[in-house]
Amino acid sequence: MITLKSQREIDAMMESGHLLASIHIALRDFIKPGVTTAEIDAFVQEKIEAAGGVAAQIGYQGYQYATCTSVNDEICHGFPSDYALKSGDIVKVDFCIDLNGAMSDSCWTYAVGEITPEHEHLMKVTEEALYRGIQEARIGNRIGDIGHAIQTYVEGEGFGVVRDFVGHGIGPTIHEEPAVPHYGLAGKGMRLKEGMTITIEPMVTTGDWRMKMDDNGWTARTRDGGYCAQYEMTLAITKEGPVLTTDQRDLEK
């Protein structure tokens, strides 16, 4: 079921997203060599709860943590642990906030210390792919327009686009319809309507996009050991175009 949001509901999601983006900005200084992914998780949970929010991932389908902290070849859903980050790692930090009933969901990729030029390029391409997808999230366009814009750009840069995990509708719960693939054909799929709220979250790999699952049943990683980057935003489809509810740029001005 797809829930079309009122302006009041979108405004509430903006507040939730503002909190989420501010925590991502704070993580820039917190994440460094020697910090464990469990410490990242505790940092995020503390920030959420101090602001009156709820770490919405805890308990979702049995998940136990406030964040997914996925390192290097882990595509997504990495469990926080006592793994200490080292220079050259990249870590994806993905989390959701419920603030007074309004949901936000975003992932950023962070470079730890000095990373290789290839992995720096991977991160830049993935972030650019996200924004190319966002530009297609307009009333009257189709879901396939988003995926096509992302896939053609990413593959043109020599990287792979993960197929097994996709964006999604959001609100009133974390995952709602529709599914938002990061690949596909322009002009295909559901038409986008005013009031839809979705996530776009491309996962881009240095090699083969195919995945394998860890024994924990949650953590996915690249089959060939290649690195993966991810960026994700929550956005609303409006008459004025796509409006990002988790946009950190307003906080950086």
Coordinates of C-alpha atoms in Angstrom, one line a residue:
M1 CA 0.0 0.0 0.0
I2 CA 1.3 3.5 -0.9
T3 CA 0.4 6.3 1.5
L4 CA 0.3 9.8 -0.1
K5 CA 1.5 12.3 2.5
S6 CA 0.0 15.7 3.3
Q7 CA 2.2 18.8 3.6
R8 CA 1.9 18.5 7.4
E9 CA 3.2 14.9 7.2
I10 CA 6.1 15.9 4.9
D11 CA 7.0 18.8 7.3
A12 CA 7.2 16.3 10.1
M13 CA 9.4 14.0 8.0
M14 CA 11.6 17.1 7.4
E15 CA 12.1 17.5 11.1
S16 CA 13.0 13.8 11.5
G17 CA 15.4 14.0 8.5
H18 CA 17.0 17.2 9.8
L19 CA 18.0 15.3 13.0
L20 CA 19.2 12.3 10.9
A21 CA 21.4 14.5 8.7
S22 CA 22.9 16.3 11.7
I23 CA 24.0 13.0 13.1
H24 CA 25.6 12.0 9.8
I25 CA 27.5 15.3 9.8
A26 CA 28.7 14.6 13.4
L27 CA 30.0 11.2 12.3
R28 CA 32.5 12.8 10.0
D29 CA 34.6 13.8 12.9
F30 CA 33.8 10.7 15.0
I31 CA 34.8 8.1 12.4
K32 CA 38.6 7.6 12.3
P33 CA 41.1 4.7 12.5
G34 CA 40.7 2.8 15.7
V35 CA 37.0 3.5 16.2
T36 CA 34.9 0.3 16.3
T37 CA 31.7 -0.1 14.4
A38 CA 30.0 -0.8 17.8
E39 CA 31.2 2.6 19.0
I40 CA 29.6 4.1 15.9
D41 CA 26.3 2.4 16.7
A42 CA 26.4 3.6 20.3
F43 CA 27.2 7.2 19.1
V44 CA 24.2 7.3 16.7
Q45 CA 21.8 5.8 19.2
E46 CA 22.8 8.2 21.9
K47 CA 22.3 11.2 19.5
I48 CA 18.9 10.0 18.4
E49 CA 17.6 9.4 21.9
A50 CA 19.0 12.6 23.3
A51 CA 16.9 14.5 20.7
G52 CA 13.7 12.6 21.6
G53 CA 13.8 10.3 18.7
V54 CA 13.6 6.5 18.4
A55 CA 16.2 4.4 16.6
A56 CA 13.7 2.8 14.3
Q57 CA 15.8 -0.2 13.1
I58 CA 16.0 -1.7 16.6
G59 CA 13.5 -4.6 16.6
Y60 CA 12.6 -4.2 13.0
Q61 CA 12.2 -7.8 11.7
G62 CA 14.3 -8.9 14.7
Y63 CA 17.3 -6.5 13.9
Q64 CA 19.1 -5.6 17.1
Y65 CA 21.1 -2.5 16.3
A66 CA 20.4 1.3 15.8
T67 CA 22.6 1.2 12.6
C68 CA 23.9 -1.0 9.8
T69 CA 27.7 -0.5 9.7
S70 CA 28.9 -2.1 6.5
V71 CA 32.7 -2.1 5.9
N72 CA 34.5 -2.5 2.5
D73 CA 33.0 -5.5 0.7
E74 CA 29.9 -5.6 2.9
I75 CA 27.1 -4.2 0.7
C76 CA 24.6 -3.6 3.5
H77 CA 23.2 -4.7 6.8
G78 CA 26.6 -5.1 8.5
F79 CA 26.3 -5.8 12.2
P80 CA 28.1 -3.3 14.5
S81 CA 30.9 -5.2 16.2
D82 CA 34.3 -4.8 17.9
Y83 CA 36.0 -4.5 14.5
A84 CA 38.3 -1.5 14.7
L85 CA 38.3 0.6 11.6
K86 CA 41.7 1.1 9.9
S87 CA 43.0 3.5 7.4
G88 CA 41.9 2.5 3.9
D89 CA 38.5 1.2 4.9
I90 CA 35.2 2.6 3.8
V91 CA 32.2 2.3 6.0
K92 CA 28.6 2.7 5.2
V93 CA 26.4 3.9 8.1
D94 CA 22.7 3.4 7.5
F95 CA 20.0 4.2 10.0
C96 CA 16.4 5.3 10.5
I97 CA 14.8 7.7 12.9
D98 CA 11.2 7.8 14.1
L99 CA 10.7 11.3 15.5
N100 CA 7.2 11.8 16.8
G101 CA 5.9 9.2 14.3
A102 CA 7.7 10.7 11.3
M103 CA 10.3 8.5 9.6
S104 CA 13.6 9.3 8.0
D105 CA 16.2 6.9 6.5
S106 CA 19.6 7.7 5.1
C107 CA 23.0 6.2 4.5
W108 CA 26.4 7.8 3.9
T109 CA 29.7 6.3 3.1
Y110 CA 32.8 7.5 5.1
A111 CA 36.4 7.2 4.1
V112 CA 38.6 6.1 7.0
G113 CA 42.0 7.7 7.0
E114 CA 43.6 7.6 3.5
I115 CA 41.8 5.5 0.9
T116 CA 42.9 4.5 -2.6
P117 CA 42.0 6.7 -5.6
E118 CA 39.8 3.9 -6.9
H119 CA 37.7 3.9 -3.8
E120 CA 37.6 7.7 -3.6
H121 CA 36.2 7.6 -7.2
L122 CA 33.7 4.9 -6.2
M123 CA 32.4 7.1 -3.4
K124 CA 32.1 10.1 -5.7
V125 CA 30.3 8.1 -8.5
T126 CA 27.9 6.6 -6.0
E127 CA 26.9 10.0 -4.5
E128 CA 26.5 11.5 -8.0
A129 CA 24.4 8.5 -9.0
L130 CA 22.1 9.2 -6.1
Y131 CA 21.5 12.8 -7.2
R132 CA 21.0 11.7 -10.8
G133 CA 18.3 9.4 -9.6
I134 CA 16.7 12.1 -7.4
Q135 CA 16.5 14.4 -10.4
E136 CA 14.1 11.9 -12.0
A137 CA 11.8 11.7 -9.0
R138 CA 9.2 14.0 -10.4
I139 CA 5.4 13.9 -10.7
G140 CA 4.5 12.0 -13.9
N141 CA 7.9 10.2 -14.3
R142 CA 8.1 6.5 -13.7
I143 CA 10.1 4.4 -11.3
G144 CA 12.2 3.1 -14.1
D145 CA 13.4 6.6 -15.0
I146 CA 15.2 6.7 -11.6
G147 CA 16.9 3.4 -12.0
H148 CA 17.8 4.0 -15.6
A149 CA 19.5 7.3 -14.8
I150 CA 21.5 5.6 -12.0
Q151 CA 22.5 2.5 -13.9
T152 CA 23.6 4.2 -17.1
Y153 CA 25.8 6.6 -15.2
V154 CA 27.3 4.0 -12.9
E155 CA 28.1 1.5 -15.5
G156 CA 29.5 4.2 -17.8
E157 CA 32.0 4.8 -15.0
G158 CA 33.0 1.1 -15.0
F159 CA 31.2 0.2 -11.7
G160 CA 28.4 -2.3 -10.9
V161 CA 24.9 -1.6 -9.5
V162 CA 23.6 -4.0 -6.9
R163 CA 20.2 -5.5 -7.9
D164 CA 19.3 -7.4 -4.8
F165 CA 18.5 -4.4 -2.6
V166 CA 16.5 -1.4 -3.7
G167 CA 15.0 1.9 -2.5
H168 CA 11.5 1.9 -1.1
G169 CA 8.5 3.9 0.1
I170 CA 8.7 5.1 3.6
G171 CA 6.1 6.2 6.2
P172 CA 4.3 5.2 8.2
T173 CA 6.8 2.3 8.6
I174 CA 10.4 2.0 7.5
H175 CA 9.6 -0.1 4.3
E176 CA 6.5 0.6 2.2
E177 CA 5.6 0.3 -1.4
P178 CA 6.8 1.0 -4.0
A179 CA 10.1 -0.7 -4.6
V180 CA 12.6 1.7 -6.2
P181 CA 15.3 -0.2 -8.1
H182 CA 18.6 1.4 -9.1
Y183 CA 18.6 -0.2 -12.5
G184 CA 16.0 -0.6 -15.2
L185 CA 14.4 1.0 -18.3
A186 CA 13.3 4.5 -18.7
G187 CA 9.5 4.9 -19.1
K188 CA 8.7 1.7 -17.3
G189 CA 7.1 1.1 -13.9
M190 CA 4.7 3.0 -11.7
R191 CA 4.1 6.7 -12.2
L192 CA 5.3 8.9 -9.4
K193 CA 2.5 10.9 -7.7
E194 CA 2.5 14.0 -5.6
G195 CA 2.8 13.1 -1.9
M196 CA 4.7 9.9 -2.4
T197 CA 7.7 9.6 0.0
I198 CA 10.5 7.3 -1.1
T199 CA 14.2 6.5 -0.6
I200 CA 16.8 6.2 -3.3
E201 CA 19.9 4.4 -2.2
P202 CA 22.2 3.1 -4.9
M203 CA 24.8 0.5 -3.8
V204 CA 27.7 0.6 -6.2
T205 CA 30.6 -1.9 -6.5
T206 CA 34.1 -1.9 -7.9
G207 CA 33.6 -5.3 -9.5
D208 CA 30.7 -7.7 -9.9
W209 CA 27.4 -6.5 -8.4
R210 CA 26.4 -10.0 -7.4
M211 CA 26.2 -10.7 -3.6
K212 CA 26.5 -13.5 -1.1
M213 CA 24.9 -13.6 2.3
D214 CA 26.8 -14.1 5.6
D215 CA 25.7 -16.8 8.0
N216 CA 23.9 -14.2 10.2
G217 CA 21.2 -14.0 7.5
W218 CA 21.4 -10.2 7.3
T219 CA 24.8 -9.0 6.1
A220 CA 25.3 -9.1 2.3
R221 CA 28.7 -8.7 0.7
T222 CA 30.1 -8.7 -2.8
R223 CA 30.7 -12.2 -4.2
D224 CA 34.1 -11.2 -5.6
G225 CA 35.4 -9.2 -2.6
G226 CA 35.1 -5.8 -4.4
Y227 CA 34.3 -2.8 -2.3
C228 CA 30.9 -1.3 -2.2
A229 CA 29.7 2.3 -1.5
Q230 CA 26.2 3.5 -0.8
Y231 CA 24.4 6.8 -0.4
E232 CA 20.7 7.2 0.5
M233 CA 18.2 10.0 0.9
T234 CA 14.6 10.1 1.8
L235 CA 12.5 12.5 -0.4
A236 CA 9.0 13.6 -1.1
I237 CA 7.5 14.0 -4.6
T238 CA 6.0 17.5 -4.8
K239 CA 4.7 20.0 -7.3
E240 CA 8.0 21.8 -6.9
G241 CA 10.0 18.7 -7.7
P242 CA 11.8 16.2 -5.4
V243 CA 12.2 17.6 -1.8
L244 CA 14.9 15.9 0.2
T245 CA 13.9 15.4 3.8
T246 CA 17.4 14.1 4.9
D247 CA 19.5 16.7 3.0
Q248 CA 22.6 17.6 4.9
R249 CA 23.5 20.5 2.6
D250 CA 21.1 22.9 4.4
L251 CA 22.9 22.2 7.6
E252 CA 26.3 23.0 6.0
K253 CA 25.5 26.5 4.9

